[in-house]
CSV table of C-alpha atoms in Angstrom, one decimal:
chain,number,residue,atom,x,y,z
A,1,UNK,CA,118.2,147.6,106.1
A,2,UNK,CA,119.6,150.4,108.6
A,3,UNK,CA,120.6,149.3,112.3
A,4,UNK,CA,118.2,148.8,115.0
A,5,UNK,CA,118.3,152.3,117.8
A,6,UNK,CA,119.7,151.1,120.8
A,7,UNK,CA,118.0,152.7,124.1
A,8,UNK,CA,120.5,152.8,127.0
A,9,UNK,CA,118.6,153.0,130.8
A,10,UNK,CA,120.6,154.0,133.9
A,11,UNK,CA,120.3,152.7,137.5
A,12,UNK,CA,118.3,154.2,141.3
A,13,UNK,CA,120.7,157.2,141.1
A,14,UNK,CA,122.9,158.0,138.1
A,15,UNK,CA,121.6,159.9,134.7
A,16,UNK,CA,121.6,158.8,131.4
A,17,UNK,CA,125.1,160.9,130.6
A,18,UNK,CA,127.0,158.7,132.8
A,19,UNK,CA,126.0,156.5,129.8
A,20,UNK,CA,128.1,159.2,126.8
A,21,UNK,CA,131.2,157.1,127.1
A,22,UNK,CA,129.9,153.5,126.2
A,23,UNK,CA,126.9,155.2,123.3
A,24,UNK,CA,130.5,156.1,122.1
A,25,UNK,CA,132.1,152.9,122.2
A,26,UNK,CA,129.4,150.5,121.0
A,27,UNK,CA,129.1,153.7,117.8
A,28,UNK,CA,132.4,153.2,117.8
A,29,UNK,CA,133.0,149.1,117.4
A,30,UNK,CA,130.0,148.6,115.7
A,31,UNK,CA,129.9,151.0,112.9
A,32,UNK,CA,126.2,152.6,114.2
A,33,UNK,CA,124.9,155.7,113.8
A,34,UNK,CA,125.2,157.8,116.3
A,35,UNK,CA,121.9,159.3,116.4
A,36,UNK,CA,120.3,155.7,116.8
A,37,UNK,CA,121.7,155.1,120.1
A,38,UNK,CA,119.1,157.1,122.6
A,39,UNK,CA,119.9,157.9,126.0
A,40,UNK,CA,117.1,157.9,128.7
A,41,UNK,CA,116.5,159.4,132.2
A,42,UNK,CA,113.9,158.5,134.1
A,43,UNK,CA,113.2,159.6,138.1
A,44,UNK,CA,114.6,157.3,140.4
A,45,UNK,CA,115.1,159.5,144.0
A,46,UNK,CA,111.5,161.0,144.4
A,47,UNK,CA,110.1,158.9,147.1
A,48,UNK,CA,106.7,159.6,146.1
A,49,UNK,CA,107.7,157.6,142.1
A,50,UNK,CA,107.0,153.6,141.9
A,51,UNK,CA,107.5,150.8,139.6
A,52,UNK,CA,104.7,150.9,137.8
A,53,UNK,CA,104.6,155.0,137.2
A,54,UNK,CA,108.4,154.4,135.7
A,55,UNK,CA,107.0,151.4,133.1
A,56,UNK,CA,103.8,153.7,132.5
A,57,UNK,CA,106.6,157.2,132.3
A,58,UNK,CA,108.3,154.2,129.9
A,59,UNK,CA,105.4,153.7,127.6
A,60,UNK,CA,104.4,157.2,127.4
A,61,UNK,CA,107.6,158.3,126.3
A,62,UNK,CA,109.2,155.7,124.4
A,63,UNK,CA,105.2,155.8,122.0
A,64,UNK,CA,106.4,159.8,121.7
A,65,UNK,CA,109.7,159.2,120.2
A,66,UNK,CA,110.0,159.5,116.9
A,67,UNK,CA,112.7,157.0,115.7
A,68,UNK,CA,111.0,154.6,118.2
A,69,UNK,CA,107.7,152.1,117.4
A,70,UNK,CA,105.8,149.7,119.5
A,71,UNK,CA,106.3,147.2,117.6
A,72,UNK,CA,108.0,143.4,119.3
A,73,UNK,CA,111.6,143.3,118.6
A,74,UNK,CA,112.0,147.3,116.3
A,75,UNK,CA,115.0,148.3,119.1
A,76,UNK,CA,117.8,147.1,120.9
A,77,UNK,CA,118.4,147.9,124.7
A,78,UNK,CA,121.4,147.8,127.2
A,79,UNK,CA,120.2,148.4,131.0
A,80,UNK,CA,122.4,149.2,134.4
A,81,UNK,CA,121.3,148.2,138.1
A,82,UNK,CA,117.6,148.6,139.1
A,83,UNK,CA,117.4,149.6,135.3
A,84,UNK,CA,116.8,145.8,134.8
A,85,UNK,CA,113.9,146.2,137.4
A,86,UNK,CA,112.2,149.5,135.1
A,87,UNK,CA,112.5,147.8,131.7
A,88,UNK,CA,110.9,144.4,133.3
A,89,UNK,CA,108.2,146.2,134.5
A,90,UNK,CA,108.0,148.0,131.2
A,91,UNK,CA,107.3,144.6,129.2
A,92,UNK,CA,105.1,142.5,131.1
A,93,UNK,CA,103.1,145.7,132.0
A,94,UNK,CA,102.5,147.3,128.5
A,95,UNK,CA,103.3,144.1,126.5
A,96,UNK,CA,101.5,140.7,128.4
A,97,UNK,CA,100.2,138.8,125.8
A,98,UNK,CA,102.6,139.9,122.9
A,99,UNK,CA,106.9,140.2,122.4
A,100,UNK,CA,107.6,144.3,123.9
A,101,UNK,CA,109.7,146.8,120.8
A,102,UNK,CA,113.0,145.0,122.4
A,103,UNK,CA,115.2,142.3,120.1
A,104,UNK,CA,118.2,142.2,122.1
A,105,UNK,CA,118.3,142.5,125.9
A,106,UNK,CA,122.0,143.4,127.2
A,107,UNK,CA,121.3,144.1,131.3
A,108,UNK,CA,125.0,145.4,132.8
A,109,UNK,CA,125.3,144.1,136.3
A,110,UNK,CA,120.9,143.8,136.6
A,111,UNK,CA,119.7,144.3,140.5
A,112,UNK,CA,116.7,141.4,139.1
A,113,UNK,CA,116.8,140.1,143.0
A,114,UNK,CA,118.1,143.1,144.8
A,115,UNK,CA,121.1,144.5,146.0
A,116,UNK,CA,122.6,144.3,149.7
A,117,UNK,CA,123.1,148.2,149.6
A,118,UNK,CA,119.3,149.0,149.7
A,119,UNK,CA,118.4,148.5,153.2
A,120,UNK,CA,121.3,150.2,155.1
A,121,UNK,CA,119.8,153.4,154.8
A,122,UNK,CA,120.8,156.7,153.6
A,123,UNK,CA,123.2,157.5,155.4
A,124,UNK,CA,124.9,154.1,152.9
A,125,UNK,CA,123.2,154.9,149.4
A,126,UNK,CA,123.2,158.9,149.9
A,127,UNK,CA,127.1,157.8,149.6
A,128,UNK,CA,127.4,155.2,147.3
A,129,UNK,CA,125.3,157.9,145.3
A,130,UNK,CA,127.7,160.7,146.4
A,131,UNK,CA,130.6,158.9,146.5
A,132,UNK,CA,132.9,161.6,148.6
A,133,UNK,CA,132.1,164.7,146.9
A,134,UNK,CA,129.9,167.5,147.7
A,135,UNK,CA,126.6,167.3,146.7
A,136,UNK,CA,126.5,169.1,142.7
A,137,UNK,CA,123.2,170.5,141.4
A,138,UNK,CA,119.5,169.6,142.3
A,139,UNK,CA,116.9,171.4,144.6
A,140,UNK,CA,117.8,171.2,148.6
A,141,UNK,CA,115.0,170.7,149.4
A,142,UNK,CA,114.7,167.3,147.2
A,143,UNK,CA,119.0,166.5,149.0
A,144,UNK,CA,117.9,163.6,150.8
A,145,UNK,CA,115.1,161.9,149.1
A,146,UNK,CA,116.2,158.6,148.3
A,147,UNK,CA,113.3,156.8,146.2
A,148,UNK,CA,111.8,154.9,149.1
A,149,UNK,CA,109.3,152.8,146.9
A,150,UNK,CA,112.6,152.8,144.5
A,151,UNK,CA,114.7,151.3,147.6
A,152,UNK,CA,112.0,149.2,149.0
A,153,UNK,CA,111.2,146.9,145.7
A,154,UNK,CA,115.7,146.7,145.7
A,155,UNK,CA,116.3,145.4,149.3
A,156,UNK,CA,116.3,141.6,149.8
A,157,UNK,CA,113.9,139.8,149.9
A,158,UNK,CA,111.8,142.1,148.4
A,159,UNK,CA,108.1,141.1,147.9
A,160,UNK,CA,108.8,143.2,144.5
A,161,UNK,CA,110.9,141.4,143.2
A,162,UNK,CA,109.7,138.2,144.2
A,163,UNK,CA,106.0,138.9,142.3
A,164,UNK,CA,108.0,140.4,139.2
A,165,UNK,CA,109.7,137.1,138.9
A,166,UNK,CA,106.4,135.5,139.8
A,167,UNK,CA,105.1,137.4,136.5
A,168,UNK,CA,107.4,137.4,134.2
A,169,UNK,CA,109.6,134.5,134.4
A,170,UNK,CA,107.6,131.2,134.7
A,171,UNK,CA,105.0,130.2,132.5
A,172,UNK,CA,104.4,131.5,128.9
A,173,UNK,CA,105.5,135.4,130.1
A,174,UNK,CA,109.2,133.0,130.7
A,175,UNK,CA,108.6,132.3,127.5
A,176,UNK,CA,109.0,135.6,126.2
A,177,UNK,CA,113.4,135.4,127.0
A,178,UNK,CA,114.6,133.0,124.6
A,179,UNK,CA,115.7,133.0,120.8
A,180,UNK,CA,111.3,133.4,119.7
A,181,UNK,CA,111.1,136.8,121.6
A,182,UNK,CA,113.9,138.7,123.5
A,183,UNK,CA,117.2,137.9,123.5
A,184,UNK,CA,118.9,138.7,127.1
A,185,UNK,CA,122.2,139.0,128.0
A,186,UNK,CA,122.9,139.3,132.1
A,187,UNK,CA,126.8,140.8,133.0
A,188,UNK,CA,127.9,141.4,135.9
A,189,UNK,CA,131.6,141.7,137.1
A,190,UNK,CA,133.1,139.8,140.9
A,191,UNK,CA,134.8,142.4,142.4
A,192,UNK,CA,133.2,143.9,145.4
A,193,UNK,CA,136.6,145.5,146.9
A,194,UNK,CA,137.5,148.7,144.8
A,195,UNK,CA,136.6,152.4,146.5
A,196,UNK,CA,135.2,153.9,149.6
A,197,UNK,CA,132.2,151.5,150.3
A,198,UNK,CA,134.7,148.5,149.2
A,199,UNK,CA,134.4,148.5,153.4
A,200,UNK,CA,131.4,146.5,153.3
A,201,UNK,CA,132.4,143.5,151.5
A,202,UNK,CA,129.3,141.6,149.9
A,203,UNK,CA,130.4,137.7,148.8
A,204,UNK,CA,130.1,137.3,145.2
A,205,UNK,CA,128.9,140.4,144.5
A,206,UNK,CA,130.7,143.6,142.0
A,207,UNK,CA,130.5,145.6,146.1
A,208,UNK,CA,126.5,146.6,145.1
A,209,UNK,CA,125.1,143.4,143.4
A,210,UNK,CA,125.6,139.6,144.3
A,211,UNK,CA,125.9,137.8,140.8
A,212,UNK,CA,123.1,135.3,142.3
A,213,UNK,CA,121.0,138.4,142.2
A,214,UNK,CA,121.9,139.6,139.4
A,215,UNK,CA,120.5,136.3,137.1
A,216,UNK,CA,117.5,135.6,135.5
A,217,UNK,CA,118.5,131.9,136.2
A,218,UNK,CA,115.2,131.4,138.6
A,219,UNK,CA,113.1,128.5,139.9
A,220,UNK,CA,110.1,128.2,142.0
A,221,UNK,CA,109.9,126.3,145.2
A,222,UNK,CA,106.8,124.9,147.0
A,223,UNK,CA,106.9,123.4,150.4
A,224,UNK,CA,103.7,122.8,153.1
A,225,UNK,CA,104.6,121.3,156.7
A,226,UNK,CA,101.6,120.3,158.4
A,227,UNK,CA,101.5,119.6,161.7
A,228,UNK,CA,102.3,116.5,163.8
A,229,UNK,CA,102.9,114.4,161.0
A,230,UNK,CA,102.9,110.2,161.7
A,231,UNK,CA,106.9,110.3,160.7
A,232,UNK,CA,108.6,113.8,161.5
A,233,UNK,CA,111.5,111.9,160.6
A,234,UNK,CA,109.8,111.0,157.1
A,235,UNK,CA,111.0,114.0,154.3
A,236,UNK,CA,108.1,116.3,153.5
A,237,UNK,CA,107.2,116.7,149.5
A,238,UNK,CA,108.1,119.8,147.7
A,239,UNK,CA,108.0,121.0,143.9
A,240,UNK,CA,110.6,123.2,142.1
A,241,UNK,CA,109.5,124.5,139.0
A,242,UNK,CA,112.4,125.7,136.7
A,243,UNK,CA,111.1,129.6,135.3
A,244,UNK,CA,110.4,129.2,131.3
A,245,UNK,CA,113.4,132.2,130.4
A,246,UNK,CA,116.2,131.4,128.7
A,247,UNK,CA,119.0,134.1,129.3
A,248,UNK,CA,122.6,134.3,128.5
A,249,UNK,CA,125.0,134.9,131.6
A,250,UNK,CA,128.2,135.7,132.5
A,251,UNK,CA,130.3,136.6,135.2
A,252,UNK,CA,133.1,139.6,134.1
A,253,UNK,CA,136.2,139.0,136.1
A,254,UNK,CA,138.2,141.8,138.2
A,255,UNK,CA,135.1,144.6,137.4
A,256,UNK,CA,133.0,146.4,139.8
A,257,UNK,CA,129.7,147.8,139.3
A,258,UNK,CA,130.6,151.0,137.9
A,259,UNK,CA,133.5,149.5,136.1
A,260,UNK,CA,130.9,147.4,133.2
A,261,UNK,CA,129.7,150.5,132.5
A,262,UNK,CA,133.0,151.5,130.9
A,263,UNK,CA,132.8,155.2,131.8
A,264,UNK,CA,136.1,155.1,133.1
A,265,UNK,CA,139.1,153.1,131.4
A,266,UNK,CA,142.1,151.4,133.3
A,267,UNK,CA,145.7,152.3,132.5
A,268,UNK,CA,146.3,150.3,129.1
A,269,UNK,CA,148.4,147.5,129.7
A,270,UNK,CA,146.3,146.2,132.9
A,271,UNK,CA,144.6,143.3,133.7
A,272,UNK,CA,141.4,145.3,134.2
A,273,UNK,CA,141.7,147.2,130.7
A,274,UNK,CA,141.7,143.2,129.3
A,275,UNK,CA,138.4,142.8,131.2
A,276,UNK,CA,137.7,146.3,130.3
A,277,UNK,CA,138.2,145.0,126.5
A,278,UNK,CA,136.0,141.8,127.1
A,279,UNK,CA,133.0,143.3,128.4
A,280,UNK,CA,133.4,145.5,125.9
A,281,UNK,CA,133.0,142.3,123.3
A,282,UNK,CA,130.3,141.0,125.0
A,283,UNK,CA,128.1,143.7,125.2
A,284,UNK,CA,128.6,144.0,120.8
A,285,UNK,CA,129.0,140.5,121.2
A,286,UNK,CA,125.4,140.7,122.7
A,287,UNK,CA,124.1,143.3,120.5
A,288,UNK,CA,124.2,141.8,117.1
A,289,UNK,CA,123.5,137.5,118.2
A,290,UNK,CA,121.0,136.4,116.0
A,291,UNK,CA,118.0,134.3,117.2
A,292,UNK,CA,119.5,130.9,115.2
A,293,UNK,CA,123.1,131.8,117.6
A,294,UNK,CA,121.5,132.7,120.5
A,295,UNK,CA,121.1,129.2,122.4
A,296,UNK,CA,125.1,129.1,121.3
A,297,UNK,CA,125.7,131.9,122.9
A,298,UNK,CA,123.6,131.1,126.3
A,299,UNK,CA,126.3,128.0,126.3
A,300,UNK,CA,129.2,129.7,125.3
A,301,UNK,CA,129.1,132.7,128.0
A,302,UNK,CA,128.1,129.5,130.6
A,303,UNK,CA,131.5,127.8,129.5
A,304,UNK,CA,133.3,131.0,130.0
A,305,UNK,CA,132.2,131.7,133.6
A,306,UNK,CA,132.2,128.0,135.0
A,307,UNK,CA,135.7,128.2,133.3
A,308,UNK,CA,136.3,131.6,135.3
A,309,UNK,CA,134.9,130.5,139.0
A,310,UNK,CA,136.3,127.1,138.4
A,311,UNK,CA,140.1,129.6,138.4
A,312,UNK,CA,138.8,131.0,141.4
A,313,UNK,CA,137.6,128.4,143.8
A,314,UNK,CA,141.3,126.9,142.8
A,315,UNK,CA,143.2,129.3,142.8
A,316,UNK,CA,145.4,128.3,140.6
A,317,UNK,CA,148.6,130.3,140.2
A,318,UNK,CA,148.8,129.3,136.4
A,319,UNK,CA,145.8,128.6,135.1
A,320,UNK,CA,145.7,128.4,131.0
A,321,UNK,CA,143.6,128.6,129.0
A,322,UNK,CA,140.5,131.3,127.9
A,323,UNK,CA,141.1,132.9,131.8
A,324,UNK,CA,145.7,132.7,132.0
A,325,UNK,CA,145.9,134.4,135.1
A,326,UNK,CA,146.6,135.3,138.3
A,327,UNK,CA,144.2,134.0,141.4
A,328,UNK,CA,144.8,134.7,145.0
A,329,UNK,CA,142.6,132.4,147.3
A,330,UNK,CA,139.7,134.9,148.1
A,331,UNK,CA,135.8,133.5,149.3
A,332,UNK,CA,134.7,137.0,148.3
A,333,UNK,CA,134.4,135.4,144.9
A,334,UNK,CA,133.1,131.6,145.8
A,335,UNK,CA,129.8,131.2,143.8
A,336,UNK,CA,126.2,132.2,144.9
A,337,UNK,CA,123.1,131.5,144.9
A,338,UNK,CA,119.7,133.1,146.3
A,339,UNK,CA,117.6,131.9,148.1
A,340,UNK,CA,114.4,134.0,148.6
A,341,UNK,CA,111.7,132.7,150.8
A,342,UNK,CA,108.8,134.0,152.1
A,343,UNK,CA,106.5,132.3,155.2
A,344,UNK,CA,103.0,132.3,155.5
A,345,UNK,CA,100.0,129.7,157.0
A,346,UNK,CA,97.6,127.6,156.8
A,347,UNK,CA,95.5,130.8,157.4
A,348,UNK,CA,97.1,133.1,154.9
A,349,UNK,CA,98.8,135.4,156.6
A,350,UNK,CA,102.7,135.7,156.8
A,351,UNK,CA,104.6,134.6,159.7
A,352,UNK,CA,106.8,138.1,161.2
A,353,UNK,CA,108.5,135.7,163.6
A,354,UNK,CA,110.5,132.2,162.6
A,355,UNK,CA,113.8,130.0,162.0
A,356,UNK,CA,114.7,128.3,158.7
A,357,UNK,CA,117.1,125.6,160.2
A,358,UNK,CA,119.0,123.5,158.2
A,359,UNK,CA,120.5,121.0,159.7
A,360,UNK,CA,122.1,116.6,159.9
A,361,UNK,CA,119.4,114.9,160.8
A,362,UNK,CA,121.6,112.4,162.0
A,363,UNK,CA,122.8,114.2,163.7
A,364,UNK,CA,120.2,115.1,166.5
A,365,UNK,CA,119.4,113.3,169.6
A,366,UNK,CA,115.8,113.5,168.8
A,367,UNK,CA,115.4,112.8,172.7
A,368,UNK,CA,117.6,116.4,174.0
A,369,UNK,CA,117.4,118.1,170.6
A,370,UNK,CA,121.1,118.9,170.5
A,371,UNK,CA,123.7,118.2,168.4
A,372,UNK,CA,125.5,115.4,168.7
A,373,UNK,CA,128.9,115.8,166.7
A,374,UNK,CA,131.7,118.7,167.8
A,375,UNK,CA,132.3,119.0,164.2
A,376,UNK,CA,129.9,118.3,162.2
A,377,UNK,CA,127.3,118.7,158.8
A,378,UNK,CA,125.1,121.3,160.6
A,379,UNK,CA,127.4,123.4,161.7
A,380,UNK,CA,130.4,123.5,159.0
A,381,UNK,CA,127.0,124.1,156.7
A,382,UNK,CA,125.4,126.8,158.6
A,383,UNK,CA,129.3,128.3,158.9
A,384,UNK,CA,130.7,127.6,155.2
A,385,UNK,CA,127.3,127.7,152.9
A,386,UNK,CA,125.4,130.5,155.0
A,387,UNK,CA,127.1,133.3,153.8
A,388,UNK,CA,124.5,135.7,155.0
A,389,UNK,CA,120.3,136.6,155.9
A,390,UNK,CA,119.0,139.3,155.2
A,391,UNK,CA,114.7,139.9,156.7
A,392,UNK,CA,112.8,142.5,154.5
A,393,UNK,CA,111.8,145.6,155.9
A,394,UNK,CA,108.0,145.3,155.1
A,395,UNK,CA,107.4,142.5,155.9
A,396,UNK,CA,109.1,140.6,157.8
A,397,UNK,CA,107.4,136.9,156.7
A,398,UNK,CA,110.3,137.3,153.3
A,399,UNK,CA,113.9,136.9,154.4
A,400,UNK,CA,116.5,136.3,151.6
A,401,UNK,CA,119.5,133.4,152.2
A,402,UNK,CA,122.8,134.1,150.7
A,403,UNK,CA,124.3,130.5,150.4
A,404,UNK,CA,127.6,129.3,149.4
A,405,UNK,CA,127.6,126.9,146.8
A,406,UNK,CA,131.2,127.0,146.5
A,407,UNK,CA,131.5,125.5,149.7
A,408,UNK,CA,128.4,123.4,149.1
A,409,UNK,CA,130.4,121.4,146.7
A,410,UNK,CA,133.3,121.1,148.9
A,411,UNK,CA,131.0,119.3,151.8
A,412,UNK,CA,129.7,116.8,149.2
A,413,UNK,CA,133.5,115.8,148.2
A,414,UNK,CA,133.2,115.4,152.1
A,415,UNK,CA,130.1,114.0,152.9
A,416,UNK,CA,129.1,111.6,150.3
A,417,UNK,CA,126.1,109.8,151.3
A,418,UNK,CA,124.9,112.6,154.0
A,419,UNK,CA,121.5,114.7,153.8
A,420,UNK,CA,120.2,117.9,154.9
A,421,UNK,CA,117.4,118.3,156.6
A,422,UNK,CA,115.5,122.0,155.9
A,423,UNK,CA,112.5,122.4,158.6
A,424,UNK,CA,110.9,125.5,160.8
A,425,UNK,CA,110.1,126.7,163.7
A,426,UNK,CA,107.7,129.4,164.0
A,427,UNK,CA,105.8,131.6,167.4
A,428,UNK,CA,103.6,131.6,168.7
A,429,UNK,CA,104.7,128.2,169.7
A,430,UNK,CA,102.4,125.1,170.0
A,431,UNK,CA,104.2,122.3,171.3
A,432,UNK,CA,103.2,118.6,172.1
A,433,UNK,CA,105.5,118.6,175.3
A,434,UNK,CA,103.9,121.2,177.2
A,435,UNK,CA,100.4,121.9,176.0
A,436,UNK,CA,101.8,125.3,173.8
A,437,UNK,CA,103.1,127.2,176.7
A,438,UNK,CA,100.0,129.0,176.9
A,439,UNK,CA,99.1,129.5,173.6
A,440,UNK,CA,95.8,129.1,172.3
A,441,UNK,CA,96.5,129.5,168.6
A,442,UNK,CA,99.9,129.0,166.5
A,443,UNK,CA,102.2,127.2,164.9
A,444,UNK,CA,103.4,122.9,166.1
A,445,UNK,CA,107.0,123.7,165.3
A,446,UNK,CA,109.2,123.9,168.6
A,447,UNK,CA,110.1,120.3,169.3
A,448,UNK,CA,111.5,118.0,166.5
A,449,UNK,CA,108.0,115.1,166.7
A,450,UNK,CA,106.2,118.3,165.9
A,451,UNK,CA,107.1,119.0,162.4
A,452,UNK,CA,108.5,117.2,159.4
A,453,UNK,CA,111.5,118.9,157.2
A,454,UNK,CA,112.9,119.2,153.3
A,455,UNK,CA,115.3,116.3,153.1
A,456,UNK,CA,118.1,116.6,150.7
A,457,UNK,CA,121.1,114.7,149.9
A,458,UNK,CA,124.4,116.8,149.6
A,459,UNK,CA,124.5,115.9,145.8
A,460,UNK,CA,120.9,117.3,145.1
A,461,UNK,CA,121.7,120.1,146.4
A,462,UNK,CA,123.2,122.4,143.6
A,463,UNK,CA,120.5,121.2,141.7
A,464,UNK,CA,118.2,123.0,143.8
A,465,UNK,CA,120.6,126.0,144.6
A,466,UNK,CA,122.9,126.2,141.4
A,467,UNK,CA,125.9,128.5,141.2
A,468,UNK,CA,125.1,132.1,139.8
A,469,UNK,CA,121.1,131.6,139.9
A,470,UNK,CA,118.0,132.1,142.5
A,471,UNK,CA,115.4,130.0,143.7
A,472,UNK,CA,112.0,132.1,145.2
A,473,UNK,CA,110.3,129.4,147.8
A,474,UNK,CA,107.2,129.7,149.4
A,475,UNK,CA,106.8,127.5,152.5
A,476,UNK,CA,103.3,127.0,154.7
A,477,UNK,CA,103.1,126.4,157.8
A,478,UNK,CA,99.4,125.1,158.5
A,479,UNK,CA,98.0,127.0,162.1
A,480,UNK,CA,96.5,124.7,164.3
A,481,UNK,CA,94.0,125.5,167.9
A,482,UNK,CA,94.1,124.1,171.4
A,483,UNK,CA,91.0,122.0,172.1
A,484,UNK,CA,90.1,125.0,174.5
A,485,UNK,CA,90.1,127.6,172.0
A,486,UNK,CA,86.6,126.6,171.7
A,487,UNK,CA,84.0,124.3,173.1
A,488,UNK,CA,80.2,123.4,173.1
A,489,UNK,CA,78.9,122.1,176.1
A,490,UNK,CA,75.5,120.0,176.5
């Protein structure tokens, strides 16, 4: 039986010619005919183009190509960066009730839950696009277009990535990712300091995409915050649902966002070259894995990632085993989790002005609302665990929290039996203590007795916020009205 064709999709601001080197490496390593590996081009910098447009365009181009079929699992596919969102949109949009034509899907540094670069504006994304070189080719009237719709969806905490995950990673749709469907492997580097853009230093990333945002390991969390609960110290109920997608994931040490494409090889004999060779091995293994061996493939890559992460976290100079390397202490390479939250009220409105609070209830003085201890768990959590918070520019009800799971594990060792409470403060505020500060409608959340909290023991936190994974969460808060907002008199 002839080998299945391979289709390679580039990412935002890139072109297919960047992947000629990868095509050659795969052809040599696997012995696949050169003409069976195709490089796809898609428009990423046109401000009018949406992900739906790209999905429809991909379906048309796939249908018209003589070597590609629309039958289930008839081809393999490699995607880089934003190409991951494009292929996922295509699969769920055009093959919602049947298996797509892709059998093995290899995602190289995919921006499945966004990139911290996307919201830095045209100056930074333009620098990422063109480096420090002069613009070459292209039309002058398109020089400053960056693909507005594409970047909006690529922004951290975007409603698009949130919605896409709900459409394709849960229920029957998510089950298409696994041994009986699309055999999906995600590979991403962890080196964010290479090149001129390294000055931005995004912790837990390859310099462009965070490891947690690349992973398709996802769960869905829902919680309801009732106004004026009978016992504000009692934990509120929350529902945590794991996704049904079964995918492989692997962090490759020392590689940045571009290195993982193998476009430029490091000096032979260097540690970077060793990791590039390992990345090629992983790509080829993922292109040959069978359904029967996929579960073992997933477990092996998990074990290797865990071993690497342990080496990075402990910073041992004499690490032995699979990763025989010297590692310097660096919280940039800590394991992280992406907590992507939409805050809305019982009227279905997204909240514009709100604060998510993390605190240890036992440390709060319920009379003053102040933290009792000077070196408290509350302060340690907020300073060390919360690495970054980003509000989606299109809708402030959406935010992405970047949580340092390595630091969570450190807190667990030092704080056995302690709990973290997660609660909300929202505007416009109503309060039992000051009659709502003049507001006639809003949210009882200003004081501790106004609202409850989600309470998690430290040991529970890795279950809610696992390393190299994401949570999409919908928190709903009760909207209330002051009695005088509407009166009926005799």
